[in-house]
C-alpha cells in the first residue's frame, strides 16, 4: 500500500519521474525502468500477457507509455521477452536485443535449456518454464555494444555472448550499476546473497563474465530474478568456483 501511495505521489508530481533504476518485480521475474535526464528505457518485458501490468507499474512511477524511448532485452527467454512485442505496440519504442538471440525471438520459442542444478531440472519436468511466447522482429540487433545515450539514457548495452544464452546482454549504467539479466540471481532464502541461475548455456563462461564486470568497477547488480546484489558479495561468491 505504501508503495502505491508513493507511486501515485510521483505520478502527480509536476517534475515527473525521478532519475534512477526502478525494479518492476512481478513476484518471480524483474523488469526495470531506467530513467535518465532526457529519456527512459524499459529493460526486459517479463512473461507473455504482462504488458498491462508493466504499464500500471510505470504509471505508479509517473511514467506514461509514450514516455518510453527504448525497450532493451537482456536475452530472448520467454520470461524476459514474452511481452516485448505487445509492449512495443503500446509504447512505440524500438526493441533492442543481442544478435545471438535473434532467431529465438523471431520464432517465439526458447532454445534448449541447460539446467545448472536440481531446481532447474525440477522446473523443466514440471513444465514451469515459458517455452513459447509471441515472436517478433527486433528493431535494433547488437553484436557487441550499443550506446543508449542517444535515447536519453545514461548507459550502454553490452553483449555477453554464449554464457546464459547465445545473445545475452547487460545494461551498464554510467553510475557503475549493471542490469545483468540472468547472469546471476539472488537466493530464494537469503535475498542479498548471489546464487546460480537455474539455466546457463555455459556456466563457467558466465562466471568469467561476472568477474570481468566486477573487475571493471561494477557497483550494484540488478538481476532478472531477486533483489539487487553488491559487487563485493558477487566477488566473494565467485571464489567458490
Tab-separated table of C-alpha atoms in Angstrom:
chain	number	residue	atom	x	y	z
A	1	UNK	CA	0.000	0.000	0.000
A	2	UNK	CA	2.786	2.442	0.925
A	3	UNK	CA	4.482	1.723	-2.396
A	4	UNK	CA	1.313	2.599	-4.291
A	5	UNK	CA	0.875	5.826	-2.323
A	6	UNK	CA	4.451	6.830	-3.140
A	7	UNK	CA	3.891	5.885	-6.775
A	8	UNK	CA	0.768	7.986	-7.050
A	9	UNK	CA	2.594	10.915	-5.452
A	10	UNK	CA	5.359	10.609	-8.042
A	11	UNK	CA	2.827	10.420	-10.842
A	12	UNK	CA	1.204	13.635	-9.645
A	13	UNK	CA	4.490	15.465	-9.191
A	14	UNK	CA	4.950	18.228	-11.747
A	15	UNK	CA	8.634	17.370	-12.054
A	16	UNK	CA	7.816	13.903	-13.448
A	17	UNK	CA	9.624	10.641	-12.729
A	18	UNK	CA	12.881	10.868	-10.821
A	19	UNK	CA	16.141	9.641	-12.412
A	20	UNK	CA	17.330	6.217	-11.349
A	21	UNK	CA	16.794	2.472	-11.698
A	22	UNK	CA	13.400	1.128	-10.674
A	23	UNK	CA	12.675	-2.570	-10.283
A	24	UNK	CA	9.363	-3.825	-11.652
A	25	UNK	CA	9.003	-7.093	-9.748
A	26	UNK	CA	6.072	-9.341	-10.643
A	27	UNK	CA	6.722	-11.968	-7.979
A	28	UNK	CA	9.352	-14.020	-9.799
A	29	UNK	CA	10.915	-12.011	-12.632
A	30	UNK	CA	12.190	-8.440	-12.761
A	31	UNK	CA	11.876	-5.829	-15.450
A	32	UNK	CA	13.447	-2.407	-14.918
A	33	UNK	CA	12.720	1.199	-15.737
A	34	UNK	CA	15.877	3.245	-16.211
A	35	UNK	CA	15.021	6.926	-16.019
A	36	UNK	CA	17.643	9.272	-17.383
A	37	UNK	CA	17.705	13.068	-17.537
A	38	UNK	CA	16.378	13.009	-21.101
A	39	UNK	CA	14.973	9.546	-21.735
A	40	UNK	CA	13.575	6.314	-20.342
A	41	UNK	CA	14.463	2.693	-21.069
A	42	UNK	CA	12.485	-0.354	-20.041
A	43	UNK	CA	14.772	-3.344	-19.628
A	44	UNK	CA	13.087	-6.717	-20.196
A	45	UNK	CA	9.413	-7.416	-20.744
A	46	UNK	CA	8.518	-10.327	-18.440
A	47	UNK	CA	6.250	-13.235	-19.389
A	48	UNK	CA	3.577	-13.109	-22.105
A	49	UNK	CA	0.494	-11.009	-21.322
A	50	UNK	CA	2.265	-8.793	-18.762
A	51	UNK	CA	2.272	-5.605	-20.837
A	52	UNK	CA	-0.622	-4.007	-18.950
A	53	UNK	CA	0.902	-4.933	-15.594
A	54	UNK	CA	4.112	-3.218	-16.738
A	55	UNK	CA	2.046	-0.226	-17.867
A	56	UNK	CA	0.443	0.030	-14.430
A	57	UNK	CA	3.822	-0.203	-12.671
A	58	UNK	CA	5.255	2.508	-14.899
A	59	UNK	CA	2.295	4.753	-14.179
A	60	UNK	CA	2.986	4.388	-10.456
A	61	UNK	CA	6.405	5.874	-11.186
A	62	UNK	CA	4.894	8.744	-13.129
A	63	UNK	CA	5.901	7.234	-16.480
A	64	UNK	CA	3.394	7.214	-19.332
A	65	UNK	CA	3.749	4.625	-22.084
A	66	UNK	CA	4.579	7.306	-24.623
A	67	UNK	CA	7.484	8.413	-22.402
A	68	UNK	CA	9.373	5.148	-23.002
A	69	UNK	CA	12.164	5.677	-25.542
A	70	UNK	CA	13.632	2.185	-25.906
A	71	UNK	CA	12.950	-1.423	-24.869
A	72	UNK	CA	16.143	-3.353	-24.117
A	73	UNK	CA	16.075	-7.133	-23.718
A	74	UNK	CA	18.841	-8.854	-21.782
A	75	UNK	CA	18.046	-12.104	-23.613
A	76	UNK	CA	15.361	-13.940	-25.521
A	77	UNK	CA	13.844	-16.283	-22.947
A	78	UNK	CA	10.069	-16.140	-22.582
A	79	UNK	CA	10.092	-14.736	-19.045
A	80	UNK	CA	12.103	-11.720	-20.239
A	81	UNK	CA	10.909	-11.231	-23.819
A	82	UNK	CA	7.364	-12.580	-23.559
A	83	UNK	CA	5.540	-9.228	-23.601
A	84	UNK	CA	8.066	-7.362	-25.736
A	85	UNK	CA	6.000	-7.272	-28.927
A	86	UNK	CA	2.877	-6.118	-27.096
A	87	UNK	CA	4.823	-3.518	-25.131
A	88	UNK	CA	6.261	-2.141	-28.361
A	89	UNK	CA	2.724	-1.764	-29.687
A	90	UNK	CA	1.745	0.199	-26.590
A	91	UNK	CA	4.820	2.433	-26.394
A	92	UNK	CA	6.039	2.762	-29.961
A	93	UNK	CA	9.570	2.242	-28.610
A	94	UNK	CA	12.105	0.139	-30.537
A	95	UNK	CA	13.149	-3.288	-29.241
A	96	UNK	CA	16.888	-3.929	-28.839
A	97	UNK	CA	18.416	-7.400	-28.400
A	98	UNK	CA	21.740	-9.199	-28.811
A	99	UNK	CA	22.340	-10.796	-32.203
A	100	UNK	CA	22.676	-14.319	-30.851
A	101	UNK	CA	19.082	-14.419	-29.611
A	102	UNK	CA	17.562	-13.055	-32.815
A	103	UNK	CA	16.304	-16.407	-34.108
A	104	UNK	CA	14.832	-17.275	-30.716
A	105	UNK	CA	12.649	-14.156	-30.536
A	106	UNK	CA	11.684	-14.408	-34.192
A	107	UNK	CA	10.385	-17.938	-33.565
A	108	UNK	CA	8.906	-17.117	-30.186
A	109	UNK	CA	10.358	-20.387	-28.990
A	110	UNK	CA	13.004	-20.820	-26.288
A	111	UNK	CA	16.160	-22.687	-27.289
A	112	UNK	CA	17.176	-25.844	-25.445
A	113	UNK	CA	17.707	-25.112	-21.753
A	114	UNK	CA	20.671	-26.468	-19.808
A	115	UNK	CA	19.886	-26.797	-16.081
A	116	UNK	CA	22.632	-25.884	-13.636
A	117	UNK	CA	21.214	-27.995	-10.813
A	118	UNK	CA	18.255	-29.688	-9.192
A	119	UNK	CA	15.966	-26.636	-9.247
A	120	UNK	CA	16.357	-26.149	-12.973
A	121	UNK	CA	15.733	-29.805	-13.738
A	122	UNK	CA	12.659	-29.751	-11.495
A	123	UNK	CA	11.161	-26.711	-13.254
A	124	UNK	CA	11.669	-28.359	-16.626
A	125	UNK	CA	9.996	-31.591	-15.515
A	126	UNK	CA	7.049	-29.697	-14.040
A	127	UNK	CA	6.567	-27.523	-17.120
A	128	UNK	CA	7.194	-24.290	-15.233
A	129	UNK	CA	9.266	-22.665	-17.981
A	130	UNK	CA	7.842	-20.265	-20.586
A	131	UNK	CA	8.992	-22.129	-23.694
A	132	UNK	CA	6.840	-20.209	-26.189
A	133	UNK	CA	5.771	-16.572	-26.499
A	134	UNK	CA	4.637	-14.171	-29.246
A	135	UNK	CA	7.532	-13.920	-31.689
A	136	UNK	CA	8.663	-10.596	-33.129
A	137	UNK	CA	11.256	-8.864	-35.265
A	138	UNK	CA	13.524	-6.616	-33.155
A	139	UNK	CA	14.243	-3.099	-34.337
A	140	UNK	CA	17.910	-2.999	-33.306
A	141	UNK	CA	20.224	-6.015	-33.151
A	142	UNK	CA	23.525	-5.622	-31.307
A	143	UNK	CA	26.697	-7.611	-31.989
A	144	UNK	CA	28.879	-6.083	-29.305
A	145	UNK	CA	27.789	-2.824	-27.680
A	146	UNK	CA	25.150	-0.124	-28.085
A	147	UNK	CA	25.329	3.367	-26.629
A	148	UNK	CA	21.978	4.244	-25.047
A	149	UNK	CA	22.777	7.934	-24.600
A	150	UNK	CA	21.066	8.810	-27.928
A	151	UNK	CA	17.859	7.524	-26.300
A	152	UNK	CA	18.448	9.865	-23.362
A	153	UNK	CA	19.547	7.045	-21.049
A	154	UNK	CA	22.968	7.257	-19.315
A	155	UNK	CA	24.009	3.683	-20.071
A	156	UNK	CA	25.219	1.254	-22.679
A	157	UNK	CA	24.118	-2.239	-23.610
A	158	UNK	CA	26.954	-4.761	-23.757
A	159	UNK	CA	26.555	-8.247	-25.213
A	160	UNK	CA	27.758	-11.133	-23.029
A	161	UNK	CA	27.503	-13.841	-25.663
A	162	UNK	CA	27.290	-17.600	-25.157
A	163	UNK	CA	27.073	-17.585	-21.358
A	164	UNK	CA	23.448	-17.587	-20.265
A	165	UNK	CA	22.217	-17.571	-23.870
A	166	UNK	CA	23.887	-17.030	-27.230
A	167	UNK	CA	22.898	-13.363	-27.302
A	168	UNK	CA	22.681	-12.403	-23.626
A	169	UNK	CA	23.458	-8.798	-22.765
A	170	UNK	CA	23.732	-6.476	-19.790
A	171	UNK	CA	22.935	-2.790	-19.383
A	172	UNK	CA	25.857	-0.911	-17.850
A	173	UNK	CA	24.840	2.394	-16.327
A	174	UNK	CA	27.210	5.341	-16.136
A	175	UNK	CA	26.842	5.093	-12.353
A	176	UNK	CA	28.559	1.691	-12.434
A	177	UNK	CA	25.433	-0.341	-11.720
A	178	UNK	CA	24.657	-3.266	-14.013
A	179	UNK	CA	21.279	-4.680	-15.022
A	180	UNK	CA	22.586	-8.183	-15.547
A	181	UNK	CA	19.624	-10.247	-16.709
A	182	UNK	CA	20.098	-13.897	-15.801
A	183	UNK	CA	23.873	-13.956	-15.381
A	184	UNK	CA	23.156	-14.307	-11.659
A	185	UNK	CA	20.132	-14.273	-9.366
A	186	UNK	CA	19.625	-13.689	-5.676
A	187	UNK	CA	18.985	-16.579	-3.317
A	188	UNK	CA	15.360	-17.536	-2.673
A	189	UNK	CA	16.203	-17.822	1.041
A	190	UNK	CA	18.744	-15.001	1.506
A	191	UNK	CA	17.732	-12.236	-0.923
A	192	UNK	CA	21.025	-10.309	-0.759
A	193	UNK	CA	23.095	-13.439	-1.450
A	194	UNK	CA	24.097	-14.369	-5.020
A	195	UNK	CA	23.012	-17.731	-6.398
A	196	UNK	CA	23.445	-19.670	-9.621
A	197	UNK	CA	20.711	-19.133	-12.150
A	198	UNK	CA	18.667	-22.249	-12.916
A	199	UNK	CA	19.837	-22.419	-16.548
A	200	UNK	CA	23.007	-21.462	-18.422
A	201	UNK	CA	24.415	-22.440	-21.792
A	202	UNK	CA	27.936	-22.193	-20.326
A	203	UNK	CA	28.144	-21.709	-16.571
A	204	UNK	CA	31.929	-21.266	-16.478
A	205	UNK	CA	31.738	-18.524	-19.081
A	206	UNK	CA	29.010	-16.766	-17.076
A	207	UNK	CA	31.312	-16.761	-14.042
A	208	UNK	CA	34.069	-15.219	-16.164
A	209	UNK	CA	31.681	-12.553	-17.426
A	210	UNK	CA	30.587	-11.678	-13.893
A	211	UNK	CA	34.216	-11.495	-12.756
A	212	UNK	CA	35.010	-9.175	-15.660
A	213	UNK	CA	32.175	-6.847	-14.665
A	214	UNK	CA	33.325	-6.809	-11.038
A	215	UNK	CA	36.944	-6.160	-12.054
A	216	UNK	CA	35.747	-3.378	-14.341
A	217	UNK	CA	34.288	-1.470	-11.403
A	218	UNK	CA	30.658	-2.565	-11.366
A	219	UNK	CA	28.639	-1.298	-8.409
A	220	UNK	CA	25.285	-2.956	-7.791
A	221	UNK	CA	23.999	-5.823	-9.911
A	222	UNK	CA	20.274	-5.741	-10.693
A	223	UNK	CA	19.326	-9.325	-11.652
A	224	UNK	CA	16.461	-10.755	-13.640
A	225	UNK	CA	15.290	-12.646	-10.580
A	226	UNK	CA	15.540	-11.454	-6.995
A	227	UNK	CA	16.965	-8.471	-5.150
A	228	UNK	CA	19.934	-6.238	-6.066
A	229	UNK	CA	23.361	-7.703	-5.303
A	230	UNK	CA	26.531	-5.833	-4.381
A	231	UNK	CA	29.730	-6.374	-6.353
A	232	UNK	CA	31.712	-7.451	-3.241
A	233	UNK	CA	29.156	-10.172	-2.500
A	234	UNK	CA	29.345	-11.437	-6.071
A	235	UNK	CA	33.135	-11.387	-5.931
A	236	UNK	CA	33.124	-13.496	-2.748
A	237	UNK	CA	30.549	-15.880	-4.221
A	238	UNK	CA	32.642	-16.429	-7.355
A	239	UNK	CA	35.590	-17.586	-5.241
A	240	UNK	CA	33.658	-20.772	-4.506
A	241	UNK	CA	34.123	-21.980	-8.068
